[in-house]
Short mmCIF file of C-alpha atoms and ligand atoms in Angstrom, two decimals:
data_model
loop_
_atom_site.label_atom_id
_atom_site.label_comp_id
_atom_site.label_asym_id
_atom_site.label_seq_id
_atom_site.Cartn_x
_atom_site.Cartn_y
_atom_site.Cartn_z
CA MET A 1 41.19 -17.47 -5.13
CA PRO A 2 38.93 -14.25 -4.39
CA GLU A 3 36.78 -15.07 -1.89
CA ARG A 4 32.93 -15.11 -2.99
CA LEU A 5 29.79 -14.32 -1.62
CA LEU A 6 26.50 -15.70 -3.28
CA VAL A 7 23.24 -14.14 -3.28
CA ILE A 8 19.98 -16.05 -3.56
CA GLY A 9 17.23 -13.98 -5.26
CA GLY A 10 18.12 -10.80 -7.01
CA ASP A 11 15.60 -7.80 -6.30
CA ALA A 12 15.36 -5.57 -3.49
CA ALA A 13 17.63 -6.80 -0.76
CA GLY A 14 19.63 -9.17 -3.02
CA MET A 15 20.72 -6.57 -5.36
CA SER A 16 20.94 -3.56 -2.64
CA ALA A 17 23.59 -6.26 -0.64
CA ALA A 18 25.10 -7.29 -3.60
CA SER A 19 26.01 -3.48 -5.25
CA GLN A 20 26.88 -2.53 -1.10
CA ALA A 21 29.17 -5.26 -0.61
CA ARG A 22 30.80 -4.51 -3.95
CA ARG A 23 31.29 -0.28 -2.37
CA GLY A 24 33.35 -1.98 0.65
CA ARG A 25 35.08 -5.04 -1.20
CA PRO A 26 36.25 -4.39 -5.07
CA ASP A 27 38.38 -7.86 -4.67
CA LEU A 28 34.53 -9.99 -3.56
CA GLU A 29 33.80 -11.69 -6.06
CA ILE A 30 30.48 -11.49 -6.48
CA THR A 31 27.44 -14.08 -7.98
CA VAL A 32 23.84 -13.41 -7.60
CA LEU A 33 21.23 -16.23 -8.68
CA GLU A 34 17.88 -15.15 -9.73
CA ARG A 35 14.85 -17.68 -11.21
CA GLY A 36 13.35 -14.73 -12.56
CA ASN A 37 13.59 -13.03 -16.06
CA PHE A 38 14.33 -9.18 -14.50
CA ALA A 39 16.46 -8.51 -11.39
CA SER A 40 15.81 -4.91 -9.42
CA TYR A 41 12.98 -4.31 -10.34
CA SER A 42 9.95 -2.40 -8.02
CA ALA A 43 7.57 -5.24 -8.13
CA CYS A 44 5.42 -2.22 -5.65
CA GLY A 45 4.94 -1.30 -8.93
CA ILE A 46 3.24 -4.03 -10.36
CA PRO A 47 -1.04 -2.14 -9.48
CA TYR A 48 0.24 0.40 -11.42
CA TYR A 49 1.59 -1.62 -14.44
CA VAL A 50 -1.42 -3.88 -14.76
CA GLY A 51 -3.36 -0.72 -13.91
CA GLY A 52 -1.42 1.41 -17.49
CA VAL A 53 -0.23 3.93 -15.16
CA VAL A 54 3.18 2.32 -16.51
CA GLU A 55 3.05 1.60 -19.92
CA ASP A 56 6.21 -0.44 -19.81
CA ALA A 57 7.57 -3.44 -17.24
CA ASP A 58 10.90 -2.47 -18.30
CA ASP A 59 10.20 0.80 -16.64
CA LEU A 60 10.23 -0.93 -13.00
CA VAL A 61 13.22 -2.44 -13.49
CA ALA A 62 15.86 0.51 -11.65
CA ARG A 63 18.96 -1.11 -12.62
CA THR A 64 19.71 -3.02 -15.66
CA PRO A 65 21.69 -6.03 -15.71
CA GLU A 66 24.43 -4.21 -17.48
CA HIS A 67 25.11 -1.76 -14.53
CA PHE A 68 25.70 -5.31 -12.43
CA ARG A 69 27.20 -6.24 -14.47
CA GLU A 70 30.18 -3.52 -15.16
CA ARG A 71 30.30 -3.39 -11.15
CA GLY A 72 31.61 -7.05 -11.62
CA ILE A 73 28.26 -8.37 -10.37
CA ASP A 74 27.38 -11.45 -12.23
CA LEU A 75 23.79 -11.76 -11.90
CA ARG A 76 21.93 -15.09 -13.59
CA LEU A 77 19.03 -14.49 -14.29
CA ARG A 78 16.57 -17.72 -14.68
CA HIS A 79 18.92 -19.30 -12.43
CA GLU A 80 17.32 -20.69 -9.10
CA ALA A 81 19.65 -22.43 -6.83
CA THR A 82 16.82 -25.50 -5.77
CA GLU A 83 19.43 -26.62 -2.12
CA ILE A 84 21.97 -25.02 0.32
CA ASP A 85 24.72 -27.50 1.70
CA LEU A 86 26.29 -25.68 4.82
CA ASP A 87 28.78 -27.96 5.83
CA GLY A 88 30.55 -28.19 2.05
CA SER A 89 29.73 -24.20 1.27
CA ARG A 90 27.84 -24.55 -1.72
CA VAL A 91 24.44 -24.70 -3.12
CA ARG A 92 22.90 -25.89 -6.18
CA VAL A 93 21.59 -24.48 -9.28
CA ARG A 94 19.68 -24.87 -11.83
CA ASP A 95 19.88 -23.43 -14.70
CA LEU A 96 16.41 -23.24 -15.94
CA ASP A 97 16.58 -22.54 -20.08
CA GLY A 98 18.31 -25.96 -19.78
CA GLY A 99 21.46 -25.75 -18.84
CA GLY A 100 21.08 -28.22 -16.15
CA GLU A 101 22.73 -28.84 -12.45
CA ARG A 102 25.91 -28.44 -10.64
CA TRP A 103 26.91 -27.14 -7.20
CA GLU A 104 27.79 -23.11 -6.17
CA PRO A 105 30.11 -22.89 -3.90
CA TYR A 106 30.50 -19.74 -1.58
CA ASP A 107 32.36 -18.06 1.31
CA GLN A 108 28.78 -16.06 2.13
CA LEU A 109 25.65 -16.73 1.72
CA MET A 110 23.34 -14.34 1.76
CA ILE A 111 19.61 -15.40 1.73
CA ALA A 112 17.15 -12.69 -0.40
CA THR A 113 14.47 -15.19 -1.63
CA GLY A 114 11.44 -12.88 -0.44
CA ALA A 115 8.17 -14.37 -0.22
CA VAL A 116 6.12 -15.95 -1.68
CA PRO A 117 1.79 -15.31 -2.11
CA VAL A 118 -0.13 -17.37 0.02
CA ARG A 119 -2.52 -19.83 -2.38
CA PRO A 120 -5.35 -21.52 -0.58
CA SER A 121 -5.28 -25.50 -1.20
CA LEU A 122 -9.10 -25.52 -1.91
CA PRO A 123 -10.04 -27.05 -5.64
CA GLY A 124 -9.41 -24.52 -8.62
CA ALA A 125 -6.75 -23.09 -6.74
CA ASP A 126 -3.65 -23.54 -9.68
CA ALA A 127 -6.84 -23.19 -12.60
CA ASP A 128 -5.60 -21.28 -15.64
CA GLY A 129 -6.85 -17.39 -14.85
CA VAL A 130 -6.13 -17.88 -10.90
CA TYR A 131 -3.04 -15.47 -9.92
CA GLY A 132 -1.17 -15.22 -7.02
CA VAL A 133 1.08 -11.69 -7.31
CA GLN A 134 4.80 -11.64 -6.03
CA VAL A 135 7.01 -11.47 -8.83
CA LEU A 136 6.85 -8.80 -11.89
CA ASP A 137 6.98 -12.26 -14.42
CA ASP A 138 3.45 -11.51 -12.64
CA GLY A 139 2.44 -9.17 -13.02
CA ILE A 140 3.14 -10.09 -16.65
CA ALA A 141 1.22 -12.55 -16.90
CA ILE A 142 -1.47 -10.59 -15.26
CA ARG A 143 -0.95 -7.65 -17.87
CA ARG A 144 -1.16 -10.15 -20.49
CA ALA A 145 -3.84 -12.07 -19.92
CA VAL A 146 -5.89 -8.66 -18.97
CA GLU A 147 -5.06 -7.61 -22.62
CA LYS A 148 -5.28 -10.57 -24.42
CA ASP A 149 -8.14 -12.68 -23.62
CA LYS A 150 -9.44 -9.59 -22.16
CA PRO A 151 -11.72 -10.65 -19.30
CA GLU A 152 -14.87 -7.94 -18.37
CA ARG A 153 -14.85 -10.23 -14.65
CA ALA A 154 -12.44 -9.95 -12.28
CA VAL A 155 -12.62 -11.51 -8.42
CA VAL A 156 -10.13 -10.16 -6.16
CA VAL A 157 -9.68 -13.02 -3.43
CA GLY A 158 -8.51 -10.99 -0.43
CA GLY A 159 -8.18 -7.55 1.28
CA GLY A 160 -5.34 -6.81 1.61
CA TYR A 161 -3.31 -3.98 0.46
CA ILE A 162 -1.67 -5.37 -2.52
CA GLY A 163 -5.38 -7.70 -3.05
CA LEU A 164 -7.10 -3.63 -3.40
CA GLU A 165 -3.96 -2.11 -4.81
CA MET A 166 -4.46 -4.93 -7.97
CA ALA A 167 -8.10 -4.03 -7.87
CA GLU A 168 -8.34 -0.27 -8.30
CA ALA A 169 -5.72 -1.32 -11.45
CA LEU A 170 -8.77 -4.16 -12.83
CA VAL A 171 -11.10 -1.49 -12.26
CA GLN A 172 -8.85 1.03 -14.55
CA ARG A 173 -9.15 -1.49 -17.28
CA GLY A 174 -12.44 -1.21 -17.07
CA LEU A 175 -13.32 -4.63 -15.60
CA ASP A 176 -16.67 -5.09 -13.70
CA VAL A 177 -14.47 -6.14 -10.63
CA THR A 178 -15.89 -7.58 -6.92
CA LEU A 179 -13.38 -8.27 -3.63
CA VAL A 180 -13.98 -10.91 -1.52
CA ASP A 181 -12.88 -11.74 1.82
CA GLY A 182 -13.04 -14.05 4.95
CA ALA A 183 -12.77 -10.61 7.26
CA GLU A 184 -15.50 -8.59 8.28
CA GLN A 185 -13.10 -5.69 6.79
CA PRO A 186 -10.39 -4.99 4.16
CA MET A 187 -7.53 -4.37 5.61
CA ARG A 188 -6.96 -6.62 8.46
CA THR A 189 -4.19 -4.32 9.59
CA MET A 190 -5.79 -1.58 10.66
CA ASP A 191 -9.05 -1.28 12.96
CA PRO A 192 -12.31 -2.20 12.16
CA ASP A 193 -13.71 1.75 12.17
CA MET A 194 -11.20 2.64 9.90
CA GLY A 195 -11.85 -1.24 7.77
CA GLU A 196 -15.35 0.57 7.43
CA LEU A 197 -13.96 3.73 6.06
CA ILE A 198 -11.84 1.72 3.75
CA ALA A 199 -14.74 0.03 2.40
CA ASP A 200 -16.49 2.70 2.03
CA ALA A 201 -14.32 4.02 0.01
CA ILE A 202 -13.44 0.49 -2.28
CA ARG A 203 -17.35 0.37 -2.96
CA GLY A 204 -17.61 4.49 -4.32
CA ILE A 205 -15.17 3.46 -7.08
CA GLY A 206 -17.57 0.67 -7.92
CA VAL A 207 -16.14 -2.42 -6.49
CA HIS A 208 -18.38 -5.23 -5.22
CA LEU A 209 -17.29 -6.22 -2.08
CA HIS A 210 -18.16 -9.15 0.07
CA LEU A 211 -17.21 -9.84 2.92
CA GLY A 212 -17.29 -12.16 5.85
CA GLU A 213 -16.48 -14.70 2.99
CA GLN A 214 -14.80 -17.91 3.15
CA VAL A 215 -13.81 -19.73 -0.47
CA GLU A 216 -14.03 -22.39 -0.51
CA GLY A 217 -13.37 -23.33 -4.25
CA PHE A 218 -12.85 -21.89 -8.11
CA ASP A 219 -15.30 -23.70 -10.55
CA THR A 220 -13.13 -24.41 -14.08
CA ASP A 221 -14.00 -25.24 -17.78
CA GLY A 222 -11.28 -27.13 -19.53
CA GLY A 223 -8.50 -25.91 -16.48
CA HIS A 224 -9.43 -21.78 -16.86
CA VAL A 225 -10.92 -20.50 -14.37
CA THR A 226 -14.36 -19.91 -13.90
CA ALA A 227 -15.66 -18.89 -11.33
CA VAL A 228 -15.48 -18.32 -7.27
CA ARG A 229 -17.46 -19.95 -4.94
CA THR A 230 -17.44 -18.72 -1.21
CA GLY A 231 -20.29 -20.03 1.35
CA SER A 232 -22.58 -18.03 0.31
CA ARG A 233 -22.72 -17.52 -3.52
CA THR A 234 -21.10 -17.94 -7.01
CA LEU A 235 -18.84 -15.26 -8.40
CA PRO A 236 -18.17 -15.20 -12.32
CA ALA A 237 -14.88 -14.63 -12.90
CA ASP A 238 -12.75 -14.82 -15.74
CA ILE A 239 -9.69 -13.98 -13.89
CA VAL A 240 -8.90 -14.15 -10.99
CA VAL A 241 -6.42 -12.36 -8.60
CA LEU A 242 -4.54 -13.78 -4.77
CA GLY A 243 -4.33 -10.99 -2.01
CA LEU A 244 -4.59 -13.28 0.64
CA GLY A 245 -1.29 -12.59 1.57
CA VAL A 246 2.54 -14.16 1.67
CA LYS A 247 4.39 -15.45 4.14
CA PRO A 248 8.46 -15.96 3.86
CA ASN A 249 10.24 -18.19 0.82
CA THR A 250 12.19 -20.02 3.62
CA GLU A 251 11.62 -23.75 1.37
CA ILE A 252 15.20 -23.79 0.84
CA ALA A 253 16.32 -22.10 4.14
CA GLU A 254 14.49 -24.73 6.47
CA ALA A 255 15.63 -28.03 4.35
CA ALA A 256 18.90 -26.58 4.76
CA GLY A 257 18.85 -26.16 9.33
CA ILE A 258 18.57 -22.49 8.39
CA GLU A 259 16.99 -21.19 11.52
CA THR A 260 13.98 -19.32 11.28
CA GLY A 261 11.19 -18.06 13.55
CA PRO A 262 8.12 -18.65 14.53
CA THR A 263 5.96 -16.07 11.86
CA GLY A 264 8.36 -18.01 9.47
CA GLY A 265 10.84 -15.51 9.04
CA ILE A 266 14.63 -16.98 8.60
CA VAL A 267 16.17 -15.57 11.69
CA THR A 268 19.19 -12.84 11.92
CA ASP A 269 21.05 -10.73 14.01
CA ARG A 270 21.12 -6.87 13.75
CA ARG A 271 23.73 -7.35 11.27
CA MET A 272 21.41 -9.43 9.07
CA ARG A 273 23.59 -12.66 10.00
CA THR A 274 21.67 -15.68 10.47
CA ARG A 275 22.53 -18.60 12.58
CA SER A 276 24.85 -20.67 11.06
CA GLU A 277 28.21 -19.47 9.56
CA ASN A 278 28.78 -17.61 6.36
CA VAL A 279 25.49 -16.90 6.28
CA TRP A 280 23.26 -13.84 6.02
CA ALA A 281 19.35 -12.62 5.26
CA ALA A 282 17.13 -9.83 4.15
CA GLY A 283 13.91 -9.21 2.76
CA ASP A 284 10.46 -10.34 3.02
CA CYS A 285 12.08 -13.74 3.97
CA VAL A 286 13.25 -12.55 7.32
CA GLU A 287 11.64 -12.40 10.57
CA ASN A 288 11.48 -8.80 12.19
CA ARG A 289 11.81 -7.00 15.52
CA HIS A 290 8.49 -4.88 16.09
CA LEU A 291 9.80 -2.01 18.08
CA ILE A 292 7.05 -1.37 20.18
CA SER A 293 5.87 -4.78 20.79
CA GLY A 294 9.43 -6.47 20.93
CA ALA A 295 6.91 -8.98 19.19
CA PRO A 296 8.72 -11.17 16.10
CA VAL A 297 6.82 -9.74 13.03
CA ALA A 298 7.01 -11.44 9.51
CA ILE A 299 6.75 -7.36 7.71
CA ALA A 300 7.06 -8.20 3.91
CA LEU A 301 7.46 -4.07 2.67
CA GLY A 302 10.12 -2.57 0.15
CA THR A 303 10.70 -0.03 2.50
CA HIS A 304 13.19 -3.11 5.12
CA ALA A 305 14.35 -5.38 2.38
CA ASN A 306 16.10 -2.06 0.88
CA LYS A 307 17.20 -1.07 4.41
CA GLN A 308 17.76 -4.81 5.14
CA GLY A 309 20.01 -5.61 2.11
CA ARG A 310 21.77 -2.63 2.71
CA VAL A 311 23.01 -3.60 5.99
CA ALA A 312 23.84 -7.24 4.99
CA GLY A 313 25.84 -6.13 2.28
CA THR A 314 27.77 -3.40 4.45
CA ASN A 315 28.81 -5.61 6.98
CA ILE A 316 29.33 -8.20 4.17
CA GLY A 317 31.94 -5.67 2.77
CA GLY A 318 33.82 -5.14 6.00
CA GLY A 319 31.47 -2.20 7.50
CA TYR A 320 29.68 -2.49 10.39
CA ALA A 321 25.88 -1.66 10.18
CA THR A 322 22.37 -3.25 11.54
CA PHE A 323 18.53 -2.83 11.11
CA PRO A 324 17.08 -1.39 14.55
CA GLY A 325 13.79 -3.13 14.10
CA VAL A 326 10.42 -1.54 12.58
CA VAL A 327 7.13 -0.22 13.56
CA GLY A 328 4.84 -1.48 10.95
CA THR A 329 4.74 1.77 8.60
CA ALA A 330 2.10 1.80 5.71
CA VAL A 331 0.70 3.54 3.25
CA SER A 332 -1.13 2.95 0.57
CA LYS A 333 -3.95 3.72 -2.15
CA ILE A 334 -6.97 3.03 -3.77
CA CYS A 335 -8.39 5.10 -6.41
CA HIS A 336 -8.48 8.54 -4.37
CA ALA A 337 -8.55 6.78 -1.36
CA GLU A 338 -5.55 7.25 1.10
CA VAL A 339 -4.48 4.75 4.01
CA ALA A 340 -1.66 4.89 6.16
CA ARG A 341 -1.02 2.76 9.19
CA THR A 342 1.72 2.75 12.19
CA GLY A 343 3.08 1.37 15.20
CA LEU A 344 0.05 -0.82 16.58
CA SER A 345 -3.45 -0.84 16.21
CA ALA A 346 -5.83 -1.55 18.70
CA ARG A 347 -6.28 -5.71 18.55
CA GLU A 348 -2.23 -5.45 18.38
CA ALA A 349 -1.99 -3.46 21.12
CA ALA A 350 -4.92 -5.55 23.77
CA GLU A 351 -2.32 -8.61 22.81
CA ALA A 352 0.88 -6.94 23.39
CA GLY A 353 -0.20 -6.06 27.11
CA PHE A 354 -0.45 -2.49 26.53
CA ASP A 355 -4.04 -0.65 28.68
CA ALA A 356 -4.87 1.41 25.10
CA LEU A 357 -6.87 4.62 24.48
CA GLU A 358 -7.94 5.42 21.38
CA ALA A 359 -8.70 9.22 19.22
CA VAL A 360 -10.02 9.44 16.54
CA VAL A 361 -10.85 12.97 14.36
CA GLU A 362 -11.99 13.90 11.06
CA SER A 363 -10.47 17.24 10.10
CA THR A 364 -9.37 18.20 6.44
CA THR A 365 -6.55 18.38 4.33
CA ARG A 366 -6.05 21.78 3.18
CA ALA A 367 -7.22 24.38 4.77
CA GLY A 368 -11.40 23.66 4.73
CA TYR A 369 -11.53 26.99 2.61
CA HIS A 370 -8.67 25.98 0.17
CA PRO A 371 -10.29 24.57 -3.27
CA GLY A 372 -9.07 21.03 -2.96
CA ALA A 373 -9.81 20.11 0.71
CA THR A 374 -10.85 16.99 0.79
CA SER A 375 -11.90 15.48 4.46
CA MET A 376 -9.87 12.42 6.49
CA HIS A 377 -9.77 10.40 9.68
CA THR A 378 -6.68 9.91 11.94
CA LYS A 379 -6.90 7.79 14.56
CA LEU A 380 -3.88 7.65 17.27
CA LEU A 381 -3.40 4.96 19.96
CA VAL A 382 -2.12 6.16 23.16
CA GLU A 383 -1.02 4.32 26.18
CA ARG A 384 -3.31 4.42 28.99
CA ARG A 385 -1.56 7.13 32.04
CA THR A 386 1.70 7.26 30.14
CA GLY A 387 0.03 9.41 27.63
CA ARG A 388 3.22 7.76 25.08
CA LEU A 389 1.59 6.85 21.20
CA LEU A 390 1.74 3.42 20.11
CA GLY A 391 0.25 3.31 17.03
CA ALA A 392 -1.42 5.63 14.21
CA GLN A 393 -4.26 5.48 11.07
CA ILE A 394 -5.24 7.41 8.69
CA VAL A 395 -8.04 6.94 6.01
CA GLY A 396 -8.31 10.28 3.75
CA GLU A 397 -7.69 11.55 0.03
CA GLU A 398 -5.18 13.12 -1.46
CA ASN A 399 -1.83 14.13 0.25
CA ALA A 400 -3.70 12.33 3.93
CA ALA A 401 -1.96 9.51 3.73
CA LYS A 402 1.95 10.39 4.16
CA ARG A 403 0.63 12.63 7.08
CA ILE A 404 2.04 9.00 8.96
CA ASP A 405 5.82 9.92 8.43
CA GLY A 406 5.32 12.48 11.40
CA LEU A 407 3.88 10.23 13.71
CA ALA A 408 5.72 7.53 12.47
CA ILE A 409 9.02 9.49 13.88
CA ALA A 410 6.81 10.55 16.92
CA LEU A 411 6.90 6.64 17.42
CA TRP A 412 10.13 5.83 16.81
CA ASN A 413 11.51 7.89 19.29
CA GLY A 414 8.85 6.74 21.73
CA MET A 415 7.26 10.43 22.47
CA THR A 416 3.38 10.54 24.19
CA VAL A 417 1.09 13.17 22.35
CA GLU A 418 1.40 15.49 24.85
CA GLU A 419 5.38 16.17 23.00
CA MET A 420 3.35 15.95 20.48
CA THR A 421 1.20 18.59 20.50
CA GLY A 422 4.02 21.21 20.69
CA LEU A 423 5.38 19.67 16.91
CA ASP A 424 6.88 22.16 14.16
CA LEU A 425 5.39 21.23 11.91
CA GLY A 426 4.74 23.08 8.26
CA TYR A 427 1.06 25.43 7.77
CA ALA A 428 -0.16 27.31 4.85
CA PRO A 429 -3.14 26.98 3.41
CA PRO A 430 -2.91 24.93 0.05
CA PHE A 431 -0.86 22.24 2.69
CA SER A 432 -2.54 22.14 5.72
CA PRO A 433 -5.29 23.78 7.87
CA VAL A 434 -3.47 26.02 10.44
CA TRP A 435 -3.61 23.33 13.41
CA ASP A 436 -2.68 20.48 10.93
CA PRO A 437 -4.88 17.07 11.11
CA VAL A 438 -1.80 15.08 13.45
CA LEU A 439 -1.87 18.21 16.01
CA ILE A 440 -5.61 17.60 16.68
CA ALA A 441 -5.46 13.90 16.31
CA ALA A 442 -2.41 14.53 19.48
CA ARG A 443 -4.68 16.97 21.12
CA LYS A 444 -7.44 15.18 21.76
CA ALA A 445 -5.60 12.32 22.39
CA ALA A 446 -3.62 14.18 25.23
CA ALA A 447 -7.08 15.51 26.43
CA LEU A 448 -7.86 11.68 26.73
CA VAL A 449 -5.08 11.01 29.21
CA GLU A 450 -5.25 13.72 30.87
CA LYS A 451 -9.53 13.24 31.76
CA ASP A 452 -8.55 8.95 32.42
CA MET A 453 -5.46 10.17 35.04
CA ARG A 454 -8.80 12.66 36.69
CA ASP A 455 -11.36 9.78 36.36
CA SER A 456 -9.51 7.36 37.53
CA GLY A 457 -7.89 9.77 40.31
C1 FAD B 501 1.52 -5.52 -5.57
C2 FAD B 501 2.80 -5.27 -4.71
C3 FAD B 501 2.34 -4.21 -4.67
C4 FAD B 501 3.47 -3.96 -3.57
N1 FAD B 501 4.08 -2.31 -2.91
C5 FAD B 501 4.59 -1.69 -1.68
C6 FAD B 501 4.37 -0.84 -1.16
O1 FAD B 501 3.73 0.21 -1.60
N2 FAD B 501 6.00 -0.26 -0.32
C7 FAD B 501 6.32 -1.16 -0.28
O2 FAD B 501 6.98 -1.08 1.14
N3 FAD B 501 6.25 -2.54 -0.33
C8 FAD B 501 5.62 -3.07 -1.61
N4 FAD B 501 5.80 -4.23 -1.54
C9 FAD B 501 6.22 -5.30 -1.08
C10 FAD B 501 7.56 -5.08 -2.01
O3 FAD B 501 7.64 -5.41 -2.84
C11 FAD B 501 8.99 -6.60 -1.20
O4 FAD B 501 8.59 -6.28 0.44
C12 FAD B 501 9.88 -6.28 -1.69
O5 FAD B 501 9.99 -6.19 -3.61
C13 FAD B 501 11.15 -7.64 -1.04
O6 FAD B 501 12.02 -7.52 -1.80
P1 FAD B 501 13.26 -8.76 -1.26
O7 FAD B 501 14.51 -8.53 -2.49
O8 FAD B 501 12.77 -9.76 -0.22
O9 FAD B 501 11.71 -10.62 -2.50
P2 FAD B 501 11.24 -9.94 -3.56
O10 FAD B 501 11.23 -8.58 -4.13
O11 FAD B 501 10.56 -10.68 -3.87
O12 FAD B 501 12.77 -10.14 -4.63
C14 FAD B 501 13.45 -12.24 -4.22
C15 FAD B 501 13.13 -12.56 -5.55
O13 FAD B 501 14.17 -13.57 -5.61
C16 FAD B 501 13.96 -13.99 -6.03
N5 FAD B 501 14.00 -15.80 -5.58
C17 FAD B 501 13.31 -16.90 -4.15
N6 FAD B 501 13.32 -18.25 -4.32
C18 FAD B 501 14.40 -18.06 -5.77
C19 FAD B 501 15.51 -18.76 -5.54
N7 FAD B 501 15.82 -20.40 -4.88
N8 FAD B 501 16.36 -18.97 -6.49
C20 FAD B 501 16.57 -18.14 -6.78
N9 FAD B 501 15.86 -16.36 -6.62
C21 FAD B 501 14.91 -17.02 -6.00
C22 FAD B 501 12.18 -14.52 -6.48
O14 FAD B 501 12.58 -14.87 -8.05
C23 FAD B 501 12.40 -12.60 -6.50
O15 FAD B 501 12.93 -11.74 -7.66
C24 FAD B 501 4.64 -4.81 -2.64
C25 FAD B 501 4.82 -5.96 -2.92
C26 FAD B 501 4.09 -6.62 -4.07
C27 FAD B 501 4.20 -8.13 -4.77
#
């Protein structure tokens, strides 16, 4: 009997692992269980599909089932893993198209079950017309509702990046969109001053924004949502999208006794091995180490899921690979507004015990005289005395956000802002001013560090 790898979850982490394991071990029997209708799709593309920027859901599918079949990977759509039996090295599987349940044996098990959207336990939260957004099937359901039911008023609950991208999509569809969040700012992963800039940008595209308002329930009529109730008002809604964040989908792993950490994610080592024998895990369902704070974090991003899946697959396939951890780099776009962050926010830096200085600069994305130059804000968080970069945030317009990559590299390599002032970054008027915003911010931060040293003697 050939050795068998069983993968639970057929998206970024699961299919990367399966493909990579296949490269290393042509002899391995590989079966992937995916409970949805799609595998190897871009969940990140869902807002653009809902908004109509991407016409066809199939365009979000990176690799077809035939692609995997040709490589000897047995991909079973509409098959849900319902139980893991570690002692028996087997997984209970339900065929969602009426084919019953049975146990499937494994030699190696890969858990790539992703995350699940947080649903508030409030009256009406499960009504028709209230959508979470996680898998492609969710995106298809929302777009179908938008096109078929022709809703006029949408309420997005939660102002994280998924909520904001969905708000943009619904604006593009011509809906009257309201966004409500219990916090005083959208995107709590950013500092409040940068959050204010984001709030202005959201209002600028016509979204009604209600901050600092907790949702208390959902009104329904005949089982369909009709309004969202907050402590202060009732917001009529034909459709509601939940953007309250996600949590690692670890229900069956936990039930089997596979160790999870304080964030709720599955604990793995750097090779993506869990603490249970022959069981691997990757993607949104796992916990990561933050390379700046050292703390365990659950940051659900496709960029990590693909890399971790590849690492797990390399190791399962007999090679050696490690995933070092994350620095929390993320970019997003809400209509013309671009938002990016890396490393620690001011709150996270304080929680991690860092004494941080902050430098914020406003500059332009291109040379000021070049058509299309727009304003952008860059914020750096720097460790007092050492001048080491701890985090960075950007809010701007076209060509602003991806500057975060240079900052993420500096952060990853432990650079000080003084060292960063000398970085050899590219310049031409259509791309940046002669002093790139990153260099201007580094200069300002380095001056702050120096002044602080002088002042404190
Ligand atoms: C709207 C949206 C926008 C996003 N935008 C970005 C972005 O711009 N950049 C970025 O880096 N990340 C983004 N992400 C996050 C990114 O999509 C996820 O981090 C990534 O998809 C995680 O991959 P994964 O394989 O771990 O989990 P998932 O993609 O969630 O895949 C898990 C799969 O497992 C299946 N599954 C779960 N349980 C079972 C079971 N018991 N049996 C069988 N199958 C099961 C699910 O159906 C699912 O298909 C976005 C996510 C969303 C929802």
